[in-house]
PDB file of C-alpha atoms and ligand atoms in Angstrom:
ATOM      1  CA  UNK G   1       0.000   0.000   0.000  1.00  0.00           C
ATOM      2  CA  UNK G   2       1.082   3.557  -0.617  1.00  0.00           C
ATOM      3  CA  UNK G   3       0.390   6.667   1.377  1.00  0.00           C
ATOM      4  CA  UNK G   4       1.757  10.200   1.532  1.00  0.00           C
ATOM      5  CA  UNK G   5       2.844  10.839   5.128  1.00  0.00           C
ATOM      6  CA  UNK G   6       5.409  13.134   6.727  1.00  0.00           C
ATOM      7  CA  UNK G   7       6.289  14.647   3.347  1.00  0.00           C
ATOM      8  CA  UNK G   8       7.102  11.558   1.283  1.00  0.00           C
ATOM      9  CA  UNK G   9       5.398   8.693  -0.545  1.00  0.00           C
ATOM     10  CA  UNK G  10       5.602   5.745   1.815  1.00  0.00           C
ATOM     11  CA  UNK G  11       5.076   2.095   0.988  1.00  0.00           C
ATOM     12  CA  UNK G  12       3.993  -0.357   3.661  1.00  0.00           C
ATOM     13  CA  UNK G  13       2.203  -3.641   4.103  1.00  0.00           C
ATOM     14  CA  UNK G  14      -0.360  -4.360   6.781  1.00  0.00           C
ATOM     15  CA  UNK G  15      -1.375  -7.979   7.317  1.00  0.00           C
ATOM     16  CA  UNK G  16      -3.799  -9.615   9.709  1.00  0.00           C
ATOM     17  CA  UNK G  17      -5.800  -8.124  12.542  1.00  0.00           C
ATOM     18  CA  UNK G  18      -5.474  -7.905  16.304  1.00  0.00           C
ATOM     19  CA  UNK G  19      -3.002  -6.033  18.490  1.00  0.00           C
ATOM     20  CA  UNK G  20      -0.532  -4.056  16.362  1.00  0.00           C
ATOM     21  CA  UNK G  21       3.083  -4.903  15.747  1.00  0.00           C
ATOM     22  CA  UNK G  22       5.336  -2.776  13.546  1.00  0.00           C
ATOM     23  CA  UNK G  23       8.529  -4.374  12.226  1.00  0.00           C
ATOM     24  CA  UNK G  24      11.236  -2.068  10.857  1.00  0.00           C
ATOM     25  CA  UNK G  25      13.826  -3.367   8.407  1.00  0.00           C
ATOM     26  CA  UNK G  26      17.590  -2.781   8.384  1.00  0.00           C
ATOM     27  CA  UNK G  27      19.979  -1.146   5.935  1.00  0.00           C
ATOM     28  CA  UNK G  28      20.059  -1.266   2.907  1.00  0.00           C
ATOM     29  CA  UNK G  29      17.056  -3.554   2.871  1.00  0.00           C
ATOM     30  CA  UNK G  30      13.273  -3.473   2.674  1.00  0.00           C
ATOM     31  CA  UNK G  31      10.149  -4.758   4.397  1.00  0.00           C
ATOM     32  CA  UNK G  32      10.473  -8.242   2.853  1.00  0.00           C
ATOM     33  CA  UNK G  33      13.173  -9.205   5.355  1.00  0.00           C
ATOM     34  CA  UNK G  34      10.226  -9.779   7.718  1.00  0.00           C
ATOM     35  CA  UNK G  35       8.136 -11.874   5.312  1.00  0.00           C
ATOM     36  CA  UNK G  36       8.565 -15.186   7.180  1.00  0.00           C
ATOM     37  CA  UNK G  37       7.563 -13.540  10.472  1.00  0.00           C
ATOM     38  CA  UNK G  38       4.588 -11.737   8.888  1.00  0.00           C
ATOM     39  CA  UNK G  39       3.244 -14.998   7.503  1.00  0.00           C
ATOM     40  CA  UNK G  40       2.960 -16.546  10.966  1.00  0.00           C
ATOM     41  CA  UNK G  41       2.399 -13.559  13.245  1.00  0.00           C
ATOM     42  CA  UNK G  42      -0.380 -12.041  11.105  1.00  0.00           C
ATOM     43  CA  UNK G  43      -2.609 -14.929  12.187  1.00  0.00           C
ATOM     44  CA  UNK G  44      -2.938 -13.274  15.591  1.00  0.00           C
ATOM     45  CA  UNK G  45      -1.589  -9.719  15.149  1.00  0.00           C
ATOM     46  CA  UNK G  46      -1.910  -6.815  12.798  1.00  0.00           C
ATOM     47  CA  UNK G  47       1.640  -6.719  11.451  1.00  0.00           C
ATOM     48  CA  UNK G  48       2.750  -3.497   9.768  1.00  0.00           C
ATOM     49  CA  UNK G  49       5.974  -3.573   7.766  1.00  0.00           C
ATOM     50  CA  UNK G  50       6.972  -0.216   6.263  1.00  0.00           C
ATOM     51  CA  UNK G  51       9.662   0.468   3.711  1.00  0.00           C
ATOM     52  CA  UNK G  52      11.608   3.268   5.384  1.00  0.00           C
ATOM     53  CA  UNK G  53      12.077   6.534   3.510  1.00  0.00           C
ATOM     54  CA  UNK G  54      14.551   5.965   0.659  1.00  0.00           C
ATOM     55  CA  UNK G  55      14.320   2.165   0.876  1.00  0.00           C
ATOM     56  CA  UNK G  56      12.431  -0.431  -1.138  1.00  0.00           C
ATOM     57  CA  UNK G  57       9.329   1.065  -2.710  1.00  0.00           C
ATOM     58  CA  UNK G  58       9.256   4.237  -0.598  1.00  0.00           C
ATOM     59  CA  UNK G  59      10.318   7.552  -2.054  1.00  0.00           C
ATOM     60  CA  UNK G  60      13.937   8.642  -1.660  1.00  0.00           C
ATOM     61  CA  UNK G  61      13.864  12.290  -0.632  1.00  0.00           C
ATOM     62  CA  UNK G  62      17.055  14.369  -0.553  1.00  0.00           C
ATOM     63  CA  UNK G  63      18.835  15.150   2.715  1.00  0.00           C
ATOM     64  CA  UNK G  64      20.004  13.174   5.730  1.00  0.00           C
ATOM     65  CA  UNK G  65      17.733  10.538   7.245  1.00  0.00           C
ATOM     66  CA  UNK G  66      18.321  10.853  10.969  1.00  0.00           C
ATOM     67  CA  UNK G  67      17.054   7.916  12.994  1.00  0.00           C
ATOM     68  CA  UNK G  68      14.685  10.403  14.634  1.00  0.00           C
ATOM     69  CA  UNK G  69      13.242  11.367  11.237  1.00  0.00           C
ATOM     70  CA  UNK G  70      12.754   7.712  10.266  1.00  0.00           C
ATOM     71  CA  UNK G  71      11.029   7.097  13.619  1.00  0.00           C
ATOM     72  CA  UNK G  72       8.754  10.097  13.005  1.00  0.00           C
ATOM     73  CA  UNK G  73       7.928   8.625   9.590  1.00  0.00           C
ATOM     74  CA  UNK G  74       6.874   5.366  11.273  1.00  0.00           C
ATOM     75  CA  UNK G  75       4.849   7.291  13.836  1.00  0.00           C
ATOM     76  CA  UNK G  76       3.055   9.232  11.091  1.00  0.00           C
ATOM     77  CA  UNK G  77       2.251   5.980   9.310  1.00  0.00           C
ATOM     78  CA  UNK G  78       0.780   4.515  12.506  1.00  0.00           C
ATOM     79  CA  UNK G  79      -1.311   7.660  12.968  1.00  0.00           C
ATOM     80  CA  UNK G  80      -2.541   7.342   9.400  1.00  0.00           C
ATOM     81  CA  UNK G  81      -3.491   3.700  10.041  1.00  0.00           C
ATOM     82  CA  UNK G  82      -5.327   4.605  13.241  1.00  0.00           C
ATOM     83  CA  UNK G  83      -3.014   2.468  15.359  1.00  0.00           C
ATOM     84  CA  UNK G  84      -2.770   3.357  19.064  1.00  0.00           C
ATOM     85  CA  UNK G  85      -0.462   1.241  21.155  1.00  0.00           C
ATOM     86  CA  UNK G  86       2.028  -0.915  19.361  1.00  0.00           C
ATOM     87  CA  UNK G  87       4.857  -3.378  19.839  1.00  0.00           C
ATOM     88  CA  UNK G  88       7.847  -2.012  17.917  1.00  0.00           C
ATOM     89  CA  UNK G  89      10.490  -4.276  16.434  1.00  0.00           C
ATOM     90  CA  UNK G  90      13.549  -3.395  14.403  1.00  0.00           C
ATOM     91  CA  UNK G  91      16.502  -5.182  12.861  1.00  0.00           C
ATOM     92  CA  UNK G  92      19.887  -3.443  12.923  1.00  0.00           C
ATOM     93  CA  UNK G  93      19.249   0.088  11.582  1.00  0.00           C
ATOM     94  CA  UNK G  94      15.588  -0.728  12.239  1.00  0.00           C
ATOM     95  CA  UNK G  95      16.629  -1.231  15.868  1.00  0.00           C
ATOM     96  CA  UNK G  96      18.251   2.227  15.928  1.00  0.00           C
ATOM     97  CA  UNK G  97      14.925   3.553  14.625  1.00  0.00           C
ATOM     98  CA  UNK G  98      12.969   1.501  17.193  1.00  0.00           C
ATOM     99  CA  UNK G  99      15.035   2.997  20.035  1.00  0.00           C
ATOM    100  CA  UNK G 100      14.484   6.494  18.662  1.00  0.00           C
ATOM    101  CA  UNK G 101      10.769   5.704  18.364  1.00  0.00           C
ATOM    102  CA  UNK G 102      10.759   4.694  22.018  1.00  0.00           C
ATOM    103  CA  UNK G 103      12.576   7.924  22.950  1.00  0.00           C
ATOM    104  CA  UNK G 104      10.096  10.098  21.062  1.00  0.00           C
ATOM    105  CA  UNK G 105       6.834   8.170  21.319  1.00  0.00           C
ATOM    106  CA  UNK G 106       7.377   5.851  24.282  1.00  0.00           C
ATOM    107  CA  UNK G 107       3.813   6.361  25.497  1.00  0.00           C
ATOM    108  CA  UNK G 108       2.467   4.285  22.595  1.00  0.00           C
ATOM    109  CA  UNK G 109       5.032   1.462  22.893  1.00  0.00           C
ATOM    110  CA  UNK G 110       4.023  -1.550  24.918  1.00  0.00           C
ATOM    111  CA  UNK G 111       6.788  -3.891  23.844  1.00  0.00           C
ATOM    112  CA  UNK G 112      10.167  -3.728  22.079  1.00  0.00           C
ATOM    113  CA  UNK G 113      11.897  -6.281  19.862  1.00  0.00           C
ATOM    114  CA  UNK G 114      15.532  -5.500  19.089  1.00  0.00           C
ATOM    115  CA  UNK G 115      17.085  -7.802  16.496  1.00  0.00           C
ATOM    116  CA  UNK G 116      20.786  -7.782  15.530  1.00  0.00           C
ATOM    117  CA  UNK G 117      21.260  -4.223  16.689  1.00  0.00           C
ATOM    118  CA  UNK G 118      22.967  -2.071  19.304  1.00  0.00           C
ATOM    119  CA  UNK G 119      22.440   1.007  21.458  1.00  0.00           C
ATOM    120  CA  UNK G 120      25.810   2.687  20.888  1.00  0.00           C
ATOM    121  CA  UNK G 121      26.552   5.439  18.381  1.00  0.00           C
ATOM    122  CA  UNK G 122      29.134   5.081  15.595  1.00  0.00           C
ATOM    123  CA  UNK G 123      32.821   5.368  16.422  1.00  0.00           C
ATOM    124  CA  UNK G 124      34.804   8.176  14.779  1.00  0.00           C
ATOM    125  CA  UNK G 125      36.239   5.681  12.260  1.00  0.00           C
ATOM    126  CA  UNK G 126      32.800   4.286  11.445  1.00  0.00           C
ATOM    127  CA  UNK G 127      31.512   7.813  10.756  1.00  0.00           C
ATOM    128  CA  UNK G 128      34.361   8.408   8.289  1.00  0.00           C
ATOM    129  CA  UNK G 129      33.674   5.062   6.595  1.00  0.00           C
ATOM    130  CA  UNK G 130      29.968   5.884   6.282  1.00  0.00           C
ATOM    131  CA  UNK G 131      30.755   9.194   4.566  1.00  0.00           C
ATOM    132  CA  UNK G 132      33.129   7.439   2.133  1.00  0.00           C
ATOM    133  CA  UNK G 133      30.436   4.871   1.394  1.00  0.00           C
ATOM    134  CA  UNK G 134      27.818   7.602   0.900  1.00  0.00           C
ATOM    135  CA  UNK G 135      30.001   9.426  -1.619  1.00  0.00           C
ATOM    136  CA  UNK G 136      30.855   6.187  -3.359  1.00  0.00           C
ATOM    137  CA  UNK G 137      27.228   5.070  -3.834  1.00  0.00           C
ATOM    138  CA  UNK G 138      26.257   8.515  -5.110  1.00  0.00           C
ATOM    139  CA  UNK G 139      29.107   8.375  -7.634  1.00  0.00           C
ATOM    140  CA  UNK G 140      29.146   4.719  -8.635  1.00  0.00           C
ATOM    141  CA  UNK G 141      25.834   3.155  -7.582  1.00  0.00           C
ATOM    142  CA  UNK G 142      25.079   0.285  -5.235  1.00  0.00           C
ATOM    143  CA  UNK G 143      27.040  -2.678  -6.609  1.00  0.00           C
ATOM    144  CA  UNK G 144      30.198  -2.260  -4.545  1.00  0.00           C
ATOM    145  CA  UNK G 145      28.405  -1.613  -1.238  1.00  0.00           C
ATOM    146  CA  UNK G 146      26.097  -4.576  -1.865  1.00  0.00           C
ATOM    147  CA  UNK G 147      29.147  -6.803  -2.481  1.00  0.00           C
ATOM    148  CA  UNK G 148      30.803  -5.564   0.702  1.00  0.00           C
ATOM    149  CA  UNK G 149      27.705  -6.124   2.803  1.00  0.00           C
ATOM    150  CA  UNK G 150      26.274  -9.354   1.440  1.00  0.00           C
ATOM    151  CA  UNK G 151      29.080 -11.487   2.888  1.00  0.00           C
ATOM    152  CA  UNK G 152      28.187 -10.260   6.367  1.00  0.00           C
ATOM    153  CA  UNK G 153      24.456 -11.008   6.177  1.00  0.00           C
ATOM    154  CA  UNK G 154      24.670 -14.803   6.323  1.00  0.00           C
ATOM    155  CA  UNK G 155      27.028 -17.482   7.584  1.00  0.00           C
ATOM    156  CA  UNK G 156      29.185 -19.244   4.996  1.00  0.00           C
ATOM    157  CA  UNK G 157      27.205 -22.431   5.590  1.00  0.00           C
ATOM    158  CA  UNK G 158      23.966 -20.654   4.665  1.00  0.00           C
ATOM    159  CA  UNK G 159      25.661 -19.180   1.598  1.00  0.00           C
ATOM    160  CA  UNK G 160      26.538 -22.682   0.423  1.00  0.00           C
ATOM    161  CA  UNK G 161      23.129 -24.152   1.295  1.00  0.00           C
ATOM    162  CA  UNK G 162      20.916 -21.293   0.063  1.00  0.00           C
ATOM    163  CA  UNK G 163      22.645 -19.400  -2.754  1.00  0.00           C
ATOM    164  CA  UNK G 164      19.271 -18.192  -4.079  1.00  0.00           C
ATOM    165  CA  UNK G 165      18.524 -16.466  -0.758  1.00  0.00           C
ATOM    166  CA  UNK G 166      21.888 -14.714  -0.826  1.00  0.00           C
ATOM    167  CA  UNK G 167      21.328 -13.561  -4.412  1.00  0.00           C
ATOM    168  CA  UNK G 168      17.832 -12.321  -3.577  1.00  0.00           C
ATOM    169  CA  UNK G 169      19.206 -10.123  -0.786  1.00  0.00           C
ATOM    170  CA  UNK G 170      22.090  -8.945  -2.970  1.00  0.00           C
ATOM    171  CA  UNK G 171      19.630  -7.761  -5.634  1.00  0.00           C
ATOM    172  CA  UNK G 172      17.456  -6.162  -2.954  1.00  0.00           C
ATOM    173  CA  UNK G 173      20.505  -4.092  -1.964  1.00  0.00           C
ATOM    174  CA  UNK G 174      21.542  -3.338  -5.538  1.00  0.00           C
ATOM    175  CA  UNK G 175      18.071  -1.990  -6.332  1.00  0.00           C
ATOM    176  CA  UNK G 176      18.157   0.578  -3.511  1.00  0.00           C
ATOM    177  CA  UNK G 177      18.232   4.218  -4.474  1.00  0.00           C
ATOM    178  CA  UNK G 178      21.769   5.653  -4.050  1.00  0.00           C
ATOM    179  CA  UNK G 179      20.187   8.900  -2.816  1.00  0.00           C
ATOM    180  CA  UNK G 180      18.271   7.020  -0.113  1.00  0.00           C
ATOM    181  CA  UNK G 181      21.236   4.882   0.854  1.00  0.00           C
ATOM    182  CA  UNK G 182      23.587   7.874   1.179  1.00  0.00           C
ATOM    183  CA  UNK G 183      20.976   9.683   3.268  1.00  0.00           C
ATOM    184  CA  UNK G 184      20.596   6.672   5.583  1.00  0.00           C
ATOM    185  CA  UNK G 185      24.382   6.255   5.923  1.00  0.00           C
ATOM    186  CA  UNK G 186      24.674   9.910   6.948  1.00  0.00           C
ATOM    187  CA  UNK G 187      21.755   9.504   9.327  1.00  0.00           C
ATOM    188  CA  UNK G 188      23.299   6.462  10.999  1.00  0.00           C
ATOM    189  CA  UNK G 189      26.625   8.296  11.309  1.00  0.00           C
ATOM    190  CA  UNK G 190      25.023  11.123  13.262  1.00  0.00           C
ATOM    191  CA  UNK G 191      22.766   9.017  15.475  1.00  0.00           C
ATOM    192  CA  UNK G 192      23.010   9.522  19.186  1.00  0.00           C
ATOM    193  CA  UNK G 193      24.123   6.926  21.708  1.00  0.00           C
ATOM    194  CA  UNK G 194      20.988   5.307  23.132  1.00  0.00           C
ATOM    195  CA  UNK G 195      22.774   3.519  26.013  1.00  0.00           C
ATOM    196  CA  UNK G 196      21.435   6.076  28.500  1.00  0.00           C
ATOM    197  CA  UNK G 197      17.882   5.366  27.354  1.00  0.00           C
ATOM    198  CA  UNK G 198      17.969   1.675  28.174  1.00  0.00           C
ATOM    199  CA  UNK G 199      17.400   2.094  31.897  1.00  0.00           C
ATOM    200  CA  UNK G 200      14.136   3.898  31.186  1.00  0.00           C
ATOM    201  CA  UNK G 201      12.717   1.055  29.094  1.00  0.00           C
ATOM    202  CA  UNK G 202      10.044  -0.411  31.340  1.00  0.00           C
ATOM    203  CA  UNK G 203       8.142  -2.328  28.656  1.00  0.00           C
ATOM    204  CA  UNK G 204       8.729  -6.023  27.940  1.00  0.00           C
ATOM    205  CA  UNK G 205      11.698  -6.332  25.585  1.00  0.00           C
ATOM    206  CA  UNK G 206      12.999  -9.179  23.455  1.00  0.00           C
ATOM    207  CA  UNK G 207      16.552  -9.052  22.123  1.00  0.00           C
ATOM    208  CA  UNK G 208      17.572 -11.427  19.329  1.00  0.00           C
ATOM    209  CA  UNK G 209      21.000 -11.848  17.732  1.00  0.00           C
ATOM    210  CA  UNK G 210      22.713 -14.325  15.440  1.00  0.00           C
ATOM    211  CA  UNK G 211      25.561 -16.081  17.202  1.00  0.00           C
ATOM    212  CA  UNK G 212      27.889 -15.296  14.259  1.00  0.00           C
ATOM    213  CA  UNK G 213      26.770 -11.691  13.673  1.00  0.00           C
ATOM    214  CA  UNK G 214      29.903  -9.660  12.879  1.00  0.00           C
ATOM    215  CA  UNK G 215      28.115  -6.343  12.156  1.00  0.00           C
ATOM    216  CA  UNK G 216      26.324  -6.149  15.507  1.00  0.00           C
ATOM    217  CA  UNK G 217      28.015  -8.891  17.536  1.00  0.00           C
ATOM    218  CA  UNK G 218      26.477 -10.814  20.436  1.00  0.00           C
ATOM    219  CA  UNK G 219      28.322  -8.555  22.903  1.00  0.00           C
ATOM    220  CA  UNK G 220      26.242  -5.590  21.641  1.00  0.00           C
ATOM    221  CA  UNK G 221      23.042  -7.480  22.422  1.00  0.00           C
ATOM    222  CA  UNK G 222      24.391  -8.548  25.803  1.00  0.00           C
ATOM    223  CA  UNK G 223      24.872  -4.870  26.655  1.00  0.00           C
ATOM    224  CA  UNK G 224      21.293  -4.170  25.551  1.00  0.00           C
ATOM    225  CA  UNK G 225      20.112  -7.019  27.784  1.00  0.00           C
ATOM    226  CA  UNK G 226      22.048  -5.710  30.782  1.00  0.00           C
ATOM    227  CA  UNK G 227      20.753  -2.182  30.177  1.00  0.00           C
ATOM    228  CA  UNK G 228      17.076  -3.108  29.798  1.00  0.00           C
ATOM    229  CA  UNK G 229      15.947  -4.658  33.063  1.00  0.00           C
ATOM    230  CA  UNK G 230      13.869  -7.829  32.683  1.00  0.00           C
ATOM    231  CA  UNK G 231      14.585  -8.166  28.965  1.00  0.00           C
ATOM    232  CA  UNK G 232      14.959 -11.552  27.292  1.00  0.00           C
ATOM    233  CA  UNK G 233      17.993 -12.347  25.129  1.00  0.00           C
ATOM    234  CA  UNK G 234      17.866 -15.044  22.460  1.00  0.00           C
ATOM    235  CA  UNK G 235      21.086 -15.981  20.644  1.00  0.00           C
ATOM    236  CA  UNK G 236      20.271 -17.771  17.392  1.00  0.00           C
ATOM    237  CA  UNK G 237      22.655 -20.619  16.514  1.00  0.00           C
ATOM    238  CA  UNK G 238      23.948 -20.867  12.941  1.00  0.00           C
ATOM    239  CA  UNK G 239      22.952 -17.298  12.045  1.00  0.00           C
ATOM    240  CA  UNK G 240      24.887 -14.138  11.204  1.00  0.00           C
ATOM    241  CA  UNK G 241      23.265 -10.690  10.769  1.00  0.00           C
ATOM    242  CA  UNK G 242      20.069 -11.225   8.776  1.00  0.00           C
ATOM    243  CA  UNK G 243      18.546 -13.694  11.213  1.00  0.00           C
ATOM    244  CA  UNK G 244      14.920 -13.099  10.135  1.00  0.00           C
ATOM    245  CA  UNK G 245      15.685 -14.699   6.761  1.00  0.00           C
ATOM    246  CA  UNK G 246      18.537 -16.977   7.773  1.00  0.00           C
ATOM    247  CA  UNK G 247      16.757 -18.718  10.650  1.00  0.00           C
ATOM    248  CA  UNK G 248      13.119 -17.727  10.093  1.00  0.00           C
ATOM    249  CA  UNK G 249      11.579 -20.453  12.231  1.00  0.00           C
ATOM    250  CA  UNK G 250      13.763 -19.723  15.249  1.00  0.00           C
ATOM    251  CA  UNK G 251      13.253 -15.952  15.049  1.00  0.00           C
ATOM    252  CA  UNK G 252       9.511 -16.216  14.449  1.00  0.00           C
ATOM    253  CA  UNK G 253       9.222 -18.684  17.324  1.00  0.00           C
ATOM    254  CA  UNK G 254      11.098 -16.368  19.683  1.00  0.00           C
ATOM    255  CA  UNK G 255       8.892 -13.399  18.706  1.00  0.00           C
ATOM    256  CA  UNK G 256       5.677 -15.411  18.905  1.00  0.00           C
ATOM    257  CA  UNK G 257       6.588 -16.741  22.353  1.00  0.00           C
ATOM    258  CA  UNK G 258       7.475 -13.228  23.546  1.00  0.00           C
ATOM    259  CA  UNK G 259       4.256 -11.687  22.191  1.00  0.00           C
ATOM    260  CA  UNK G 260       2.259 -14.436  23.852  1.00  0.00           C
ATOM    261  CA  UNK G 261       3.761 -13.561  27.228  1.00  0.00           C
ATOM    262  CA  UNK G 262       3.256  -9.791  27.205  1.00  0.00           C
ATOM    263  CA  UNK G 263       0.053  -8.101  28.348  1.00  0.00           C
ATOM    264  CA  UNK G 264      -2.132  -6.775  25.512  1.00  0.00           C
TER     265      UNK G 264
HETATM  266  C1  MLT X 301      21.965  -2.734   9.113  1.00  0.00           C
HETATM  267  O1  MLT X 301      21.977  -3.961   8.893  1.00  0.00           O
HETATM  268  O2  MLT X 301      20.908  -2.102   9.262  1.00  0.00           O
HETATM  269  C2  MLT X 301      23.278  -1.999   9.138  1.00  0.00           C
HETATM  270  O3  MLT X 301      24.322  -2.879   8.886  1.00  0.00           O
HETATM  271  C3  MLT X 301      23.485  -1.304  10.429  1.00  0.00           C
HETATM  272  C4  MLT X 301      24.761  -0.504  10.469  1.00  0.00           C
HETATM  273  O4  MLT X 301      25.443  -0.385   9.431  1.00  0.00           O
HETATM  274  O5  MLT X 301      25.087   0.029  11.530  1.00  0.00           O
END
């Protein structure tokens, strides 16, 4: 579905009915990274999966996409859909957006799901690398960045077993708008450290991470789990960064179990 909200043409899918769950994809990806979870969870929940500004089928506006802006985009979409309270989930950059959403709109959040992500801001070196990548995609397109990133999404074993999955995600990345990707890179580079926010998270929280994630390693999730009192941490065996697609049954099962335990 398409809608004009917060100054851009947004694409999203909404499946099922019941209590609302919004699942936010990572970088440079789109809403389909949640497809396996949507299939199961939409039997009991209304699952909303947006394409963030500049990603997938959503419009790529010029500028810098701060995590706060992307969270405001999600909030505007929920307003448009008439959603009140919501469980917010995000993978990697989607997790940065989920934490910003909690900071800005915490009153409507009654659960958090943080997948393969972290609370900390970028290091000085990471900021420099992001700017180089942004300039490179604007000059030369997405191929090189997609090649750099694809090897980190899945374990080698998955790459051997499911080459079609790897190629599907590579083309997803290659099809991203360079303008949107550069804007997201610059937005991630300037994001604030959310570590100080964790102690104020009083809603039930599930943290999920692939045991072989090199982009947002297990230690990052362990710090999230220590920071958010009462949170649950699930480490997914045999998975790297893109756990929702690499180990769909395990991730869906963890989310379904979590949602079943939290008050509606
Ligand atoms: C993502 O998967 O969203 C990105 O790798 C996150 C990042 O680059 O920090």
